PDB file of C-alpha atoms in Angstrom:
ATOM      1  CA  GLU L   1     -14.056  10.085 -11.445  1.00  0.00           C
ATOM      2  CA  VAL L   2     -11.033   8.678 -11.045  1.00  0.00           C
ATOM      3  CA  GLN L   3     -11.159   4.392 -10.886  1.00  0.00           C
ATOM      4  CA  LEU L   4      -9.157   1.355 -10.497  1.00  0.00           C
ATOM      5  CA  VAL L   5     -11.326  -1.479 -11.506  1.00  0.00           C
ATOM      6  CA  GLN L   6     -10.042  -4.777 -10.103  1.00  0.00           C
ATOM      7  CA  SER L   7     -10.578  -8.262 -11.820  1.00  0.00           C
ATOM      8  CA  GLY L   8     -13.006 -10.631  -9.809  1.00  0.00           C
ATOM      9  CA  ALA L   9     -12.068 -13.013  -7.339  1.00  0.00           C
ATOM     10  CA  GLU L  10     -10.504 -16.333  -8.338  1.00  0.00           C
ATOM     11  CA  VAL L  11      -9.530 -19.808  -7.182  1.00  0.00           C
ATOM     12  CA  LYS L  12      -7.168 -21.761  -8.521  1.00  0.00           C
ATOM     13  CA  LYS L  13      -4.981 -24.966  -7.853  1.00  0.00           C
ATOM     14  CA  PRO L  14      -1.154 -24.487  -7.185  1.00  0.00           C
ATOM     15  CA  GLY L  15       0.763 -24.553 -10.264  1.00  0.00           C
ATOM     16  CA  GLU L  16      -2.113 -23.125 -12.229  1.00  0.00           C
ATOM     17  CA  SER L  17      -1.427 -19.588 -14.342  1.00  0.00           C
ATOM     18  CA  LEU L  18      -3.132 -16.491 -13.612  1.00  0.00           C
ATOM     19  CA  ARG L  19      -3.577 -13.061 -14.752  1.00  0.00           C
ATOM     20  CA  ILE L  20      -5.691 -10.337 -12.677  1.00  0.00           C
ATOM     21  CA  SER L  21      -6.656  -7.145 -14.262  1.00  0.00           C
ATOM     22  CA  CYS L  22      -6.741  -3.140 -13.085  1.00  0.00           C
ATOM     23  CA  GLN L  23      -8.667  -1.248 -15.310  1.00  0.00           C
ATOM     24  CA  ALA L  24      -8.318   2.681 -14.711  1.00  0.00           C
ATOM     25  CA  SER L  25     -10.160   5.517 -15.925  1.00  0.00           C
ATOM     26  CA  GLY L  26     -11.021   9.308 -15.227  1.00  0.00           C
ATOM     27  CA  TYR L  27      -7.553  10.076 -15.433  1.00  0.00           C
ATOM     28  CA  SER L  28      -4.221   9.934 -18.182  1.00  0.00           C
ATOM     29  CA  PHE L  29      -3.113   6.205 -17.720  1.00  0.00           C
ATOM     30  CA  THR L  30      -0.156   7.023 -18.515  1.00  0.00           C
ATOM     31  CA  SER L  31       0.643   9.936 -16.242  1.00  0.00           C
ATOM     32  CA  HIS L  32       1.254   8.009 -13.304  1.00  0.00           C
ATOM     33  CA  TRP L  33       2.967   4.341 -12.249  1.00  0.00           C
ATOM     34  CA  ILE L  34       0.497   1.716 -10.969  1.00  0.00           C
ATOM     35  CA  HIS L  35       1.578  -0.166  -8.242  1.00  0.00           C
ATOM     36  CA  TRP L  36       0.671  -3.895  -6.950  1.00  0.00           C
ATOM     37  CA  VAL L  37       0.276  -4.414  -3.310  1.00  0.00           C
ATOM     38  CA  ARG L  38      -0.103  -7.773  -1.751  1.00  0.00           C
ATOM     39  CA  GLN L  39      -2.198  -8.174   1.761  1.00  0.00           C
ATOM     40  CA  MET L  40      -1.916 -12.091   3.119  1.00  0.00           C
ATOM     41  CA  PRO L  41      -4.798 -13.409   5.222  1.00  0.00           C
ATOM     42  CA  GLY L  42      -4.763 -11.230   7.961  1.00  0.00           C
ATOM     43  CA  LYS L  43      -1.004  -9.287   7.392  1.00  0.00           C
ATOM     44  CA  GLY L  44       0.241  -6.407   6.390  1.00  0.00           C
ATOM     45  CA  LEU L  45       0.679  -4.924   3.407  1.00  0.00           C
ATOM     46  CA  ASP L  46       3.806  -5.855   0.902  1.00  0.00           C
ATOM     47  CA  TRP L  47       4.836  -3.686  -2.058  1.00  0.00           C
ATOM     48  CA  MET L  48       5.415  -5.681  -5.088  1.00  0.00           C
ATOM     49  CA  GLY L  49       6.385  -3.742  -7.953  1.00  0.00           C
ATOM     50  CA  ARG L  50       5.341  -0.932  -9.647  1.00  0.00           C
ATOM     51  CA  ILE L  51       4.871  -0.233 -13.739  1.00  0.00           C
ATOM     52  CA  ASP L  52       5.181   3.121 -15.749  1.00  0.00           C
ATOM     53  CA  PRO L  53       2.359   2.487 -18.082  1.00  0.00           C
ATOM     54  CA  SER L  54       3.916   5.098 -20.518  1.00  0.00           C
ATOM     55  CA  ASP L  55       6.853   2.907 -21.674  1.00  0.00           C
ATOM     56  CA  SER L  56       6.275  -0.656 -19.575  1.00  0.00           C
ATOM     57  CA  TYR L  57       9.028  -0.036 -17.320  1.00  0.00           C
ATOM     58  CA  THR L  58       9.049  -1.882 -14.803  1.00  0.00           C
ATOM     59  CA  ASN L  59      10.572  -2.096 -11.296  1.00  0.00           C
ATOM     60  CA  TYR L  60       9.701  -5.383  -8.572  1.00  0.00           C
ATOM     61  CA  ASN L  61      10.428  -5.741  -4.802  1.00  0.00           C
ATOM     62  CA  PRO L  62      13.345  -8.666  -4.814  1.00  0.00           C
ATOM     63  CA  SER L  63      10.883 -11.115  -2.687  1.00  0.00           C
ATOM     64  CA  PHE L  64       8.317 -11.154  -6.319  1.00  0.00           C
ATOM     65  CA  GLN L  65      11.017 -10.798  -8.562  1.00  0.00           C
ATOM     66  CA  GLY L  66      10.893 -14.202 -11.284  1.00  0.00           C
ATOM     67  CA  HIS L  67       7.536 -15.213  -9.794  1.00  0.00           C
ATOM     68  CA  VAL L  68       5.082 -12.637 -10.905  1.00  0.00           C
ATOM     69  CA  THR L  69       5.022 -10.156 -14.167  1.00  0.00           C
ATOM     70  CA  ILE L  70       3.720  -6.775 -14.198  1.00  0.00           C
ATOM     71  CA  SER L  71       2.581  -5.806 -17.479  1.00  0.00           C
ATOM     72  CA  ALA L  72       0.550  -2.950 -18.891  1.00  0.00           C
ATOM     73  CA  ASP L  73      -1.746  -2.212 -22.211  1.00  0.00           C
ATOM     74  CA  LYS L  74      -1.846   1.549 -22.571  1.00  0.00           C
ATOM     75  CA  SER L  75      -4.402   1.252 -25.052  1.00  0.00           C
ATOM     76  CA  ILE L  76      -7.278  -0.598 -22.936  1.00  0.00           C
ATOM     77  CA  ASN L  77      -5.863   1.803 -19.745  1.00  0.00           C
ATOM     78  CA  THR L  78      -5.140  -1.908 -18.075  1.00  0.00           C
ATOM     79  CA  ALA L  79      -2.496  -3.075 -15.529  1.00  0.00           C
ATOM     80  CA  TYR L  80      -1.731  -6.588 -14.627  1.00  0.00           C
ATOM     81  CA  LEU L  81      -0.229  -8.989 -12.342  1.00  0.00           C
ATOM     82  CA  GLN L  82       0.645 -12.843 -13.640  1.00  0.00           C
ATOM     83  CA  TRP L  83       1.720 -15.692 -12.523  1.00  0.00           C
ATOM     84  CA  SER L  84       2.240 -18.681 -14.389  1.00  0.00           C
ATOM     85  CA  SER L  85       2.913 -21.143 -11.686  1.00  0.00           C
ATOM     86  CA  LEU L  86       0.495 -20.314  -8.562  1.00  0.00           C
ATOM     87  CA  LYS L  87       1.727 -21.731  -4.707  1.00  0.00           C
ATOM     88  CA  ALA L  88      -0.850 -21.673  -2.263  1.00  0.00           C
ATOM     89  CA  SER L  89       1.004 -19.405  -0.430  1.00  0.00           C
ATOM     90  CA  ASP L  90       0.271 -16.751  -2.880  1.00  0.00           C
ATOM     91  CA  THR L  91      -3.456 -16.904  -1.568  1.00  0.00           C
ATOM     92  CA  ALA L  92      -3.808 -13.266  -0.752  1.00  0.00           C
ATOM     93  CA  MET L  93      -6.137  -9.845  -1.887  1.00  0.00           C
ATOM     94  CA  TYR L  94      -3.963  -8.239  -4.154  1.00  0.00           C
ATOM     95  CA  TYR L  95      -4.818  -4.286  -5.106  1.00  0.00           C
ATOM     96  CA  CYS L  96      -3.543  -1.884  -7.457  1.00  0.00           C
ATOM     97  CA  THR L  97      -3.054   1.473  -6.658  1.00  0.00           C
ATOM     98  CA  PHE L  98      -1.312   5.107  -7.726  1.00  0.00           C
ATOM     99  CA  THR L  99      -0.460   8.089  -6.151  1.00  0.00           C
ATOM    100  CA  SER L 100      -0.830  11.574  -7.451  1.00  0.00           C
ATOM    101  CA  GLY L 101       0.694  13.908  -5.163  1.00  0.00           C
ATOM    102  CA  SER L 102      -1.611  14.238  -2.054  1.00  0.00           C
ATOM    103  CA  TYR L 103      -4.140  11.713  -3.469  1.00  0.00           C
ATOM    104  CA  ASP L 104      -4.396   8.409  -3.763  1.00  0.00           C
ATOM    105  CA  TYR L 105      -6.492   6.088  -5.727  1.00  0.00           C
ATOM    106  CA  TRP L 106      -6.974   2.058  -4.691  1.00  0.00           C
ATOM    107  CA  GLY L 107      -8.669  -0.534  -6.326  1.00  0.00           C
ATOM    108  CA  LEU L 108     -11.253  -2.633  -4.502  1.00  0.00           C
ATOM    109  CA  GLY L 109      -8.902  -5.749  -4.308  1.00  0.00           C
ATOM    110  CA  THR L 110      -9.133  -8.914  -5.986  1.00  0.00           C
ATOM    111  CA  GLN L 111      -9.161 -12.246  -3.819  1.00  0.00           C
ATOM    112  CA  VAL L 112      -6.974 -15.217  -5.006  1.00  0.00           C
ATOM    113  CA  ILE L 113      -7.429 -18.402  -3.230  1.00  0.00           C
ATOM    114  CA  VAL L 114      -4.857 -21.154  -4.213  1.00  0.00           C
ATOM    115  CA  SER L 115      -5.958 -24.387  -3.084  1.00  0.00           C
ATOM    116  CA  SER L 116      -5.643 -28.327  -4.211  1.00  0.00           C
TER     117      SER L 116
ATOM    118  CA  GLU C   1      17.576  -3.490   2.828  1.00  0.00           C
ATOM    119  CA  ILE C   2      16.180  -0.756   5.292  1.00  0.00           C
ATOM    120  CA  VAL C   3      13.985  -2.566   7.660  1.00  0.00           C
ATOM    121  CA  LEU C   4      10.929  -0.553   9.085  1.00  0.00           C
ATOM    122  CA  THR C   5       9.453  -1.252  12.529  1.00  0.00           C
ATOM    123  CA  GLN C   6       6.530   0.244  14.202  1.00  0.00           C
ATOM    124  CA  SER C   7       5.846   0.039  17.164  1.00  0.00           C
ATOM    125  CA  PRO C   8       3.630  -0.864  19.421  1.00  0.00           C
ATOM    126  CA  GLY C   9       1.854  -3.631  17.502  1.00  0.00           C
ATOM    127  CA  THR C  10      -1.328  -2.726  19.171  1.00  0.00           C
ATOM    128  CA  LEU C  11      -1.831   0.295  21.166  1.00  0.00           C
ATOM    129  CA  SER C  12      -5.390   0.503  23.453  1.00  0.00           C
ATOM    130  CA  LEU C  13      -6.809   3.811  24.251  1.00  0.00           C
ATOM    131  CA  SER C  14     -10.028   5.342  24.667  1.00  0.00           C
ATOM    132  CA  PRO C  15     -12.072   7.810  22.257  1.00  0.00           C
ATOM    133  CA  GLY C  16     -10.495  10.936  22.838  1.00  0.00           C
ATOM    134  CA  ASP C  17      -7.413  10.053  23.963  1.00  0.00           C
ATOM    135  CA  ARG C  18      -4.137  11.364  21.816  1.00  0.00           C
ATOM    136  CA  ALA C  19      -2.029   8.453  20.342  1.00  0.00           C
ATOM    137  CA  THR C  20       1.130   8.624  19.137  1.00  0.00           C
ATOM    138  CA  LEU C  21       2.340   5.685  16.795  1.00  0.00           C
ATOM    139  CA  SER C  22       6.326   4.913  16.044  1.00  0.00           C
ATOM    140  CA  CYS C  23       8.080   4.215  12.670  1.00  0.00           C
ATOM    141  CA  ARG C  24      11.578   3.399  12.565  1.00  0.00           C
ATOM    142  CA  THR C  25      14.065   2.851  10.384  1.00  0.00           C
ATOM    143  CA  SER C  26      17.288   0.344  10.392  1.00  0.00           C
ATOM    144  CA  GLN C  27      19.255   3.253   8.946  1.00  0.00           C
ATOM    145  CA  SER C  28      18.661   7.010   8.043  1.00  0.00           C
ATOM    146  CA  VAL C  29      16.218   8.211   5.425  1.00  0.00           C
ATOM    147  CA  ARG C  30      15.160  11.384   3.643  1.00  0.00           C
ATOM    148  CA  SER C  31      11.944  12.825   5.088  1.00  0.00           C
ATOM    149  CA  SER C  32      10.610  12.938   2.159  1.00  0.00           C
ATOM    150  CA  ASN C  33      10.107   9.455   1.432  1.00  0.00           C
ATOM    151  CA  LEU C  34       7.931   8.846   4.361  1.00  0.00           C
ATOM    152  CA  ALA C  35       4.464   8.203   4.210  1.00  0.00           C
ATOM    153  CA  TRP C  36       1.773   6.944   6.421  1.00  0.00           C
ATOM    154  CA  TYR C  37      -1.478   4.812   5.608  1.00  0.00           C
ATOM    155  CA  GLN C  38      -4.771   3.951   7.445  1.00  0.00           C
ATOM    156  CA  GLN C  39      -6.603   0.725   6.527  1.00  0.00           C
ATOM    157  CA  ARG C  40      -9.847  -0.016   7.596  1.00  0.00           C
ATOM    158  CA  PRO C  41     -11.199  -3.921   7.865  1.00  0.00           C
ATOM    159  CA  GLY C  42     -11.994  -5.060   4.739  1.00  0.00           C
ATOM    160  CA  GLN C  43     -11.169  -2.113   2.798  1.00  0.00           C
ATOM    161  CA  ALA C  44      -7.964  -0.797   0.559  1.00  0.00           C
ATOM    162  CA  PRO C  45      -5.677   1.357   2.584  1.00  0.00           C
ATOM    163  CA  ARG C  46      -5.403   5.070   2.156  1.00  0.00           C
ATOM    164  CA  LEU C  47      -2.988   7.680   2.239  1.00  0.00           C
ATOM    165  CA  LEU C  48      -2.799   9.978   5.659  1.00  0.00           C
ATOM    166  CA  ILE C  49       0.487  11.685   5.441  1.00  0.00           C
ATOM    167  CA  TYR C  50       2.951  11.546   3.116  1.00  0.00           C
ATOM    168  CA  GLU C  51       6.813  13.009   2.950  1.00  0.00           C
ATOM    169  CA  THR C  52       6.714  12.854   6.729  1.00  0.00           C
ATOM    170  CA  SER C  53       4.395  15.611   7.903  1.00  0.00           C
ATOM    171  CA  ILE C  54       2.014  16.611   4.941  1.00  0.00           C
ATOM    172  CA  ARG C  55      -1.548  15.680   5.018  1.00  0.00           C
ATOM    173  CA  ALA C  56      -3.050  13.989   2.169  1.00  0.00           C
ATOM    174  CA  THR C  57      -6.410  15.546   0.645  1.00  0.00           C
ATOM    175  CA  GLY C  58      -9.363  14.949   2.594  1.00  0.00           C
ATOM    176  CA  ILE C  59      -7.158  13.649   6.076  1.00  0.00           C
ATOM    177  CA  PRO C  60      -8.601  15.593   8.845  1.00  0.00           C
ATOM    178  CA  ASP C  61      -6.011  18.027  10.955  1.00  0.00           C
ATOM    179  CA  ARG C  62      -5.798  15.661  14.282  1.00  0.00           C
ATOM    180  CA  PHE C  63      -3.830  13.241  11.993  1.00  0.00           C
ATOM    181  CA  SER C  64      -0.139  14.973  11.855  1.00  0.00           C
ATOM    182  CA  GLY C  65       2.948  13.067  11.590  1.00  0.00           C
ATOM    183  CA  GLY C  66       6.802  14.289  12.267  1.00  0.00           C
ATOM    184  CA  GLY C  67      10.024  12.990  12.820  1.00  0.00           C
ATOM    185  CA  SER C  68      13.188  12.753  11.021  1.00  0.00           C
ATOM    186  CA  GLY C  69      16.391  10.405  10.189  1.00  0.00           C
ATOM    187  CA  THR C  70      15.274   6.974  11.686  1.00  0.00           C
ATOM    188  CA  ASP C  71      12.493   7.847  13.858  1.00  0.00           C
ATOM    189  CA  PHE C  72       9.433   8.617  12.860  1.00  0.00           C
ATOM    190  CA  THR C  73       5.828   9.601  14.030  1.00  0.00           C
ATOM    191  CA  LEU C  74       2.299   9.743  13.653  1.00  0.00           C
ATOM    192  CA  THR C  75       0.143  11.297  16.313  1.00  0.00           C
ATOM    193  CA  ILE C  76      -3.754  11.118  16.476  1.00  0.00           C
ATOM    194  CA  SER C  77      -4.695  14.204  18.584  1.00  0.00           C
ATOM    195  CA  ARG C  78      -7.905  13.146  19.869  1.00  0.00           C
ATOM    196  CA  LEU C  79      -9.539   9.737  18.783  1.00  0.00           C
ATOM    197  CA  GLU C  80     -12.791   9.724  16.736  1.00  0.00           C
ATOM    198  CA  PRO C  81     -14.514   5.767  17.230  1.00  0.00           C
ATOM    199  CA  GLU C  82     -13.594   5.526  13.654  1.00  0.00           C
ATOM    200  CA  ASP C  83      -9.733   6.130  13.896  1.00  0.00           C
ATOM    201  CA  PHE C  84      -9.474   2.314  15.777  1.00  0.00           C
ATOM    202  CA  VAL C  85      -8.119   0.695  13.027  1.00  0.00           C
ATOM    203  CA  VAL C  86      -4.654  -0.159  11.862  1.00  0.00           C
ATOM    204  CA  TYR C  87      -1.785   1.950  10.505  1.00  0.00           C
ATOM    205  CA  TYR C  88       0.941   1.752   8.003  1.00  0.00           C
ATOM    206  CA  CYS C  89       4.395   3.263   7.563  1.00  0.00           C
ATOM    207  CA  GLN C  90       5.662   3.164   4.471  1.00  0.00           C
ATOM    208  CA  LEU C  91       8.882   4.322   2.657  1.00  0.00           C
ATOM    209  CA  TYR C  92      10.389   4.444  -0.536  1.00  0.00           C
ATOM    210  CA  HIS C  93      13.863   3.368  -0.940  1.00  0.00           C
ATOM    211  CA  THR C  94      16.741   3.476  -4.017  1.00  0.00           C
ATOM    212  CA  SER C  95      18.852   0.860  -3.213  1.00  0.00           C
ATOM    213  CA  PRO C  96      17.197  -1.453  -3.892  1.00  0.00           C
ATOM    214  CA  LEU C  97      14.487   0.988  -5.904  1.00  0.00           C
ATOM    215  CA  GLY C  98      11.084   0.313  -4.708  1.00  0.00           C
ATOM    216  CA  TYR C  99       8.818   0.434  -1.599  1.00  0.00           C
ATOM    217  CA  THR C 100       8.502  -0.991   1.996  1.00  0.00           C
ATOM    218  CA  PHE C 101       6.109  -1.149   4.643  1.00  0.00           C
ATOM    219  CA  GLY C 102       6.003  -1.128   7.996  1.00  0.00           C
ATOM    220  CA  GLN C 103       4.478  -4.196   9.717  1.00  0.00           C
ATOM    221  CA  GLY C 104       1.729  -1.870  11.182  1.00  0.00           C
ATOM    222  CA  THR C 105      -0.024  -0.514  14.286  1.00  0.00           C
ATOM    223  CA  LYS C 106      -3.456  -1.911  15.375  1.00  0.00           C
ATOM    224  CA  VAL C 107      -5.077   1.093  17.783  1.00  0.00           C
ATOM    225  CA  GLU C 108      -7.692  -0.404  19.505  1.00  0.00           C
ATOM    226  CA  ILE C 109     -10.691   0.354  21.840  1.00  0.00           C
ATOM    227  CA  LYS C 110      -9.735  -0.052  25.791  1.00  0.00           C
TER     228      LYS C 110
END
């Protein structure tokens, strides 16, 4: 069974750093790009970027470039999304996902709350 | 940068009605790059339609997609109670390389 298991909810202060994770199982991790999608409270979906786990090549949405870093460790089938300095506006649900032809798989999401 | 505009923002219909959702792009795009997603409250999105008109695995045939150029549609032939949720179109683009979602259409019970 294909699964994307995301790390748990986080509550952070502005300026703090954070790394959330997405552990894949049930398929060949290096065969599909992993994407990260943001959903701010009550809002729509924003594609943040993607990573090819086979070589860690990344593409970013220009709106997120420089503010987040997407990485992956293929030895443990895990992708990451990290911030070095959080802002209140980073408060959102973050999903990891990949698509394989007519199938798509999503994690349950990681809720991130940034508040002083 | 290509902009996706979904309309209407909210669609008020009754179970059994036909729903037609629109997604317009600011410039002509390849049909192979357009997808539709459904999102239920508290859940992750799920793929409904890819390459404009191909249903994803397990998607009922009451869902259909079409269009070309700058105008694309998602049609739900007969609304079931579980269809009253939010729908997003998504475009894959190469300049810059990435994906963009429309702002969403909420289908609500009239």
